Coordinates of C-alpha atoms in Angstrom, one line a residue:
Chain A
M86 CA -27.0 -33.1 -5.1
K87 CA -28.2 -36.3 -2.9
P88 CA -28.8 -35.5 0.9
T89 CA -26.4 -38.0 1.8
S90 CA -23.7 -36.8 -0.3
A91 CA -24.8 -33.3 0.8
L92 CA -23.9 -34.6 4.1
L93 CA -21.0 -36.1 3.4
A94 CA -19.7 -33.1 1.8
A95 CA -20.1 -31.1 4.7
L96 CA -18.4 -33.8 7.2
A97 CA -16.1 -33.0 5.2
L98 CA -15.8 -29.6 6.2
L99 CA -16.2 -30.0 9.1
A100 CA -13.4 -32.1 9.8
A101 CA -11.4 -30.2 7.4
L102 CA -12.5 -27.3 10.3
P103 CA -10.0 -28.0 12.6
V104 CA -6.7 -28.1 10.8
L105 CA -7.5 -25.4 9.2
A106 CA -8.0 -23.2 12.8
A107 CA -4.6 -25.3 13.6
S108 CA -3.0 -24.0 10.7
A109 CA -2.7 -20.5 11.8
P110 CA -1.4 -21.1 15.4
G111 CA 1.4 -23.7 13.4
A112 CA 3.3 -21.4 11.1
R113 CA 3.3 -18.5 14.0
A114 CA 5.2 -21.6 16.5
A115 CA 7.6 -22.4 12.9
I116 CA 8.1 -18.5 12.3
L117 CA 8.8 -17.9 16.0
D118 CA 11.4 -20.9 15.7
G119 CA 12.9 -18.9 13.2
F120 CA 13.2 -16.3 15.3
A121 CA 15.1 -18.5 17.8
E122 CA 17.2 -20.3 15.8
R123 CA 19.1 -16.9 14.5
A124 CA 19.0 -15.2 18.3
R125 CA 20.6 -17.8 19.5
A126 CA 22.8 -18.3 16.7
A127 CA 24.0 -14.6 17.2
D128 CA 24.3 -15.2 21.0
P129 CA 24.8 -17.8 22.4
G130 CA 23.0 -16.9 25.9
F131 CA 20.1 -16.6 24.3
E132 CA 16.6 -17.4 27.0
G133 CA 13.6 -17.3 24.8
F134 CA 11.6 -14.3 23.4
D135 CA 9.6 -11.6 25.9
G136 CA 6.2 -10.1 25.6
E137 CA 7.1 -7.4 28.1
R138 CA 10.0 -6.5 26.2
G139 CA 7.9 -6.2 22.7
R140 CA 5.3 -3.8 24.7
A141 CA 8.5 -2.0 25.6
L142 CA 9.8 -1.9 21.7
F143 CA 6.1 -1.7 20.3
E144 CA 5.3 1.3 22.5
G145 CA 8.9 3.3 22.3
D146 CA 9.5 6.9 21.4
W147 CA 12.6 6.1 19.3
G148 CA 12.7 8.9 16.7
L149 CA 15.6 7.0 14.8
G150 CA 14.8 6.4 12.0
K151 CA 12.5 8.5 9.8
P152 CA 11.4 11.6 10.9
D153 CA 7.0 11.1 10.4
T154 CA 7.6 7.4 12.3
P155 CA 9.1 7.8 15.7
S156 CA 7.2 5.0 16.6
C157 CA 6.0 2.1 15.6
T158 CA 2.4 3.4 17.7
T159 CA 2.1 6.8 14.7
C160 CA 0.6 4.0 12.2
H161 CA -0.6 1.1 14.3
G162 CA -2.1 3.3 16.8
P163 CA -1.6 3.2 20.6
D164 CA -4.0 0.1 21.0
P165 CA -2.7 -3.1 19.3
R166 CA -6.4 -4.6 19.4
R167 CA -7.8 -2.0 17.4
A168 CA -6.8 -0.6 13.8
G169 CA -4.8 2.0 12.6
Q170 CA -4.2 4.0 9.8
T171 CA -1.3 4.3 7.3
R172 CA 0.0 8.5 6.4
A173 CA -1.9 8.0 2.8
G174 CA -4.9 7.0 5.1
K175 CA -6.1 3.6 4.3
T176 CA -6.6 1.1 7.3
I177 CA -4.1 -1.1 9.3
E178 CA -5.3 -4.4 11.0
P179 CA -5.1 -4.6 14.6
L180 CA -1.7 -6.2 15.2
A181 CA -3.4 -8.5 17.9
V182 CA -3.4 -11.9 16.7
S183 CA -7.1 -12.3 19.3
V184 CA -8.5 -9.6 16.9
T185 CA -6.7 -10.4 12.9
P186 CA -5.6 -14.3 13.4
S187 CA -3.8 -14.3 10.1
R188 CA -1.2 -12.0 11.7
F189 CA 2.2 -13.9 11.6
T190 CA 1.3 -16.8 9.5
D191 CA 3.2 -15.4 6.1
P192 CA 7.1 -15.8 6.6
D193 CA 7.4 -13.7 3.9
E194 CA 5.4 -10.6 4.5
V195 CA 6.4 -10.7 8.4
A196 CA 10.0 -11.0 6.9
K197 CA 9.0 -7.6 4.6
W198 CA 7.3 -5.5 6.8
F199 CA 10.1 -6.0 10.1
F200 CA 12.6 -5.2 7.7
R201 CA 10.4 -2.1 6.5
N202 CA 9.2 -0.6 9.5
C203 CA 12.3 -1.1 11.7
R204 CA 14.3 0.9 9.6
S205 CA 11.7 3.3 9.5
V206 CA 11.2 3.6 12.7
L207 CA 14.3 2.5 15.3
G208 CA 17.2 3.3 11.5
R209 CA 18.1 0.0 11.5
E210 CA 16.9 -3.4 11.0
C211 CA 15.3 -5.7 14.2
T212 CA 17.5 -7.7 15.2
A213 CA 15.8 -11.9 15.8
Q214 CA 15.5 -11.4 19.6
E215 CA 13.1 -7.9 19.4
Q216 CA 11.2 -9.5 16.3
G217 CA 10.4 -12.7 18.2
D218 CA 9.6 -10.6 21.4
F219 CA 7.6 -8.4 19.4
M220 CA 5.9 -10.9 18.5
T221 CA 5.4 -13.0 21.4
F222 CA 3.6 -9.6 22.5
A223 CA 1.1 -9.2 19.7
T224 CA 1.1 -12.5 19.6
G225 CA -0.3 -12.6 23.1
L226 CA -2.8 -9.7 23.9
Chain B
M265 CA -9.1 21.7 -51.2
R266 CA -10.3 23.6 -48.2
T267 CA -10.4 22.3 -45.0
S268 CA -14.0 23.7 -43.6
P269 CA -13.7 25.2 -40.5
P270 CA -16.1 22.1 -38.9
L271 CA -13.1 20.3 -39.9
L272 CA -10.6 22.4 -39.0
L273 CA -11.9 21.7 -35.6
S274 CA -12.6 19.3 -35.2
W275 CA -9.4 18.2 -36.0
T276 CA -7.8 20.6 -33.4
A277 CA -10.6 18.7 -30.8
A278 CA -8.6 15.1 -31.6
L279 CA -5.2 16.4 -31.7
M280 CA -6.5 18.0 -28.0
L281 CA -7.5 15.0 -27.1
L282 CA -4.3 12.8 -28.4
A283 CA -1.8 15.2 -26.8
S284 CA -3.3 15.0 -22.9
P285 CA -3.3 11.4 -20.7
A286 CA -6.5 9.3 -20.3
F287 CA -7.8 12.5 -18.7
A288 CA -8.9 15.9 -21.0
D289 CA -11.3 18.7 -19.6
G290 CA -13.0 16.6 -16.3
P291 CA -12.0 13.2 -14.7
E292 CA -13.2 9.7 -16.2
R293 CA -11.6 6.4 -15.9
V294 CA -9.0 4.2 -16.5
P295 CA -8.7 0.5 -16.8
P296 CA -8.8 -1.3 -13.6
L297 CA -6.2 -2.9 -11.5
T298 CA -7.1 -6.8 -12.1
D299 CA -3.3 -7.8 -11.7
P300 CA -3.6 -9.9 -7.7
V301 CA 0.5 -8.9 -6.2
V302 CA 0.6 -5.5 -8.1
R303 CA -3.2 -4.4 -6.1
A304 CA -1.8 -6.7 -3.3
E305 CA 2.2 -4.9 -3.0
C306 CA 0.7 -1.5 -3.6
G307 CA -1.8 -1.2 -2.3
S308 CA -1.4 -2.0 1.6
C309 CA -0.3 1.9 2.4
H310 CA -2.3 3.9 0.2
M311 CA -4.9 2.6 -2.9
A312 CA -2.6 0.4 -5.7
F313 CA -2.8 3.2 -8.1
Q314 CA -3.6 2.1 -11.9
P315 CA -1.8 2.0 -14.1
G316 CA -3.1 4.0 -16.2
L317 CA -2.6 7.2 -13.8
L318 CA 1.3 7.4 -15.0
P319 CA 2.8 7.1 -17.8
A320 CA 5.5 4.4 -18.0
A321 CA 8.8 6.6 -18.0
S322 CA 7.5 7.6 -14.0
W323 CA 6.9 3.7 -13.7
K324 CA 10.3 3.4 -14.2
L325 CA 11.5 6.1 -11.7
V326 CA 8.8 4.8 -9.4
M327 CA 10.0 1.2 -8.7
A328 CA 13.7 2.7 -9.5
Q329 CA 13.3 4.2 -5.8
L330 CA 11.9 2.2 -3.9
A331 CA 13.4 2.3 -0.6
D332 CA 13.0 6.0 -0.6
H333 CA 9.1 6.0 -1.7
F334 CA 8.0 9.2 -1.0
G335 CA 9.4 9.2 2.4
E336 CA 8.6 5.2 2.7
D337 CA 10.5 2.0 3.0
A338 CA 8.3 0.0 0.5
T339 CA 11.2 -2.4 0.0
L340 CA 10.7 -5.5 -2.2
P341 CA 12.5 -8.4 -3.8
A342 CA 13.5 -8.3 -6.3
E343 CA 12.1 -10.5 -8.9
K344 CA 8.8 -8.3 -6.8
V345 CA 10.2 -5.2 -8.4
A346 CA 10.0 -6.9 -12.1
A347 CA 7.0 -8.5 -11.6
I348 CA 4.9 -5.2 -11.5
E349 CA 7.6 -3.3 -13.3
A350 CA 6.5 -5.0 -15.9
V351 CA 2.5 -4.6 -15.4
L352 CA 2.8 -1.1 -14.4
V353 CA 4.6 -0.1 -17.5
S354 CA 2.4 -2.6 -20.5
Q355 CA -0.6 -0.2 -18.9
A356 CA 0.4 2.5 -18.0
G357 CA -1.0 5.8 -19.2
R358 CA 0.2 8.3 -22.5
S359 CA 3.8 9.3 -22.1
Q360 CA 3.9 13.2 -21.5
K361 CA 6.0 16.0 -22.5
G362 CA 8.9 17.1 -20.3
E363 CA 10.7 15.4 -17.8
P364 CA 8.5 12.6 -16.1
S365 CA 7.8 13.1 -12.2
P366 CA 7.6 9.9 -10.1
R367 CA 4.6 11.8 -8.3
I368 CA 0.7 11.6 -9.8
T369 CA -0.2 14.9 -8.5
E370 CA 2.8 16.2 -10.5
Q371 CA 0.8 15.2 -13.6
R372 CA -1.1 18.3 -15.7
W373 CA -4.0 17.0 -15.5
W374 CA -4.2 16.4 -12.2
K375 CA -2.8 19.7 -11.0
H376 CA -4.9 20.5 -13.1
E377 CA -8.0 19.1 -11.8
H378 CA -7.1 19.8 -8.3
D379 CA -7.3 22.6 -8.5
A380 CA -8.0 25.6 -6.2
R381 CA -11.2 26.6 -8.5
H382 CA -11.9 22.6 -8.6
V383 CA -10.7 22.0 -5.1
K384 CA -11.2 24.2 -1.3
P385 CA -7.5 24.3 -0.5
E386 CA -9.1 23.3 3.1
R387 CA -10.8 19.9 2.3
W388 CA -6.5 18.6 1.5
T389 CA -6.2 18.8 5.5
A390 CA -9.9 17.8 6.7
P391 CA -9.4 14.5 8.6
D392 CA -11.3 11.8 6.1
V393 CA -9.0 12.4 3.7
L394 CA -5.4 13.2 5.5
S395 CA -3.0 13.2 2.2
K396 CA -3.4 13.9 -1.9
V397 CA -2.7 10.2 -2.6
N398 CA -6.3 9.4 -0.9
C399 CA -8.8 9.2 -3.9
V400 CA -11.2 7.1 -2.5
A401 CA -11.5 10.5 0.0
C402 CA -13.3 11.9 -2.9
H403 CA -13.7 9.4 -5.5
P404 CA -16.0 6.3 -4.3
R405 CA -15.0 4.6 -7.2
A406 CA -11.7 5.5 -7.4
E407 CA -10.5 1.4 -6.9
R408 CA -11.8 0.0 -9.5
G409 CA -10.5 3.8 -11.4
D410 CA -13.8 5.4 -12.2
Y411 CA -12.9 9.3 -11.0
D412 CA -16.0 10.2 -13.1
D413 CA -18.5 11.5 -10.0
D414 CA -17.8 15.3 -9.8

């Protein structure tokens, strides 16, 4: 590669970086918008999401689902900025977006884990309001 | 023609090998799992087990009860379930005698390799082990299908 083309390639890469960096927050915003839309459809009095309600959901000792997982913290651990551990011994990347920037960027993954884990902890699916609150909590950490 | 004793012996050995699954006596190797979907979906809570560790009938049982996957909710969209099952079944281990079990830890070879003579009972509750499905705790190359380490 000639020095000029190497320079051009490097410049192209640099130019692409802000786009890459912007894509994760953009994906999160789209997912959160989807929750807001569903929350409004379920309750016309919907007033937005609240990270503190999300924190209460995360920290609550619910014990309404599977006996082994009474709380989100059972597997995620008490501090969302630190890694958790599955019951099979595998590491769970921290929930906090500031530590794991890829969190809440893939709508299929978000839907899958809320579906499974809400049933596991609460014994039911989470509402759009709850999912948006939770996401707001994890994104604001 | 009379079959000589050494030949008879080797036939017996061959039959014993055929009758056992991937492992005869002593941990060995199974082909690594390469499918990216299976690796990702089956590997998020536990090590993504190699298809060769269970016979096809057992994998079918596993995939038929994902909503209660050994106590966990492992629900997936139907098309993903079908794609994963196809990989697991096509690369499954040898079929076994008797009722198929969905648990690797219920397979005859597994029980033999992990009985009290091979594994001290207190190892199972050690904090670095935590669970019998945590293969890598004792088999460092388990992710690659290499269990030949004791």
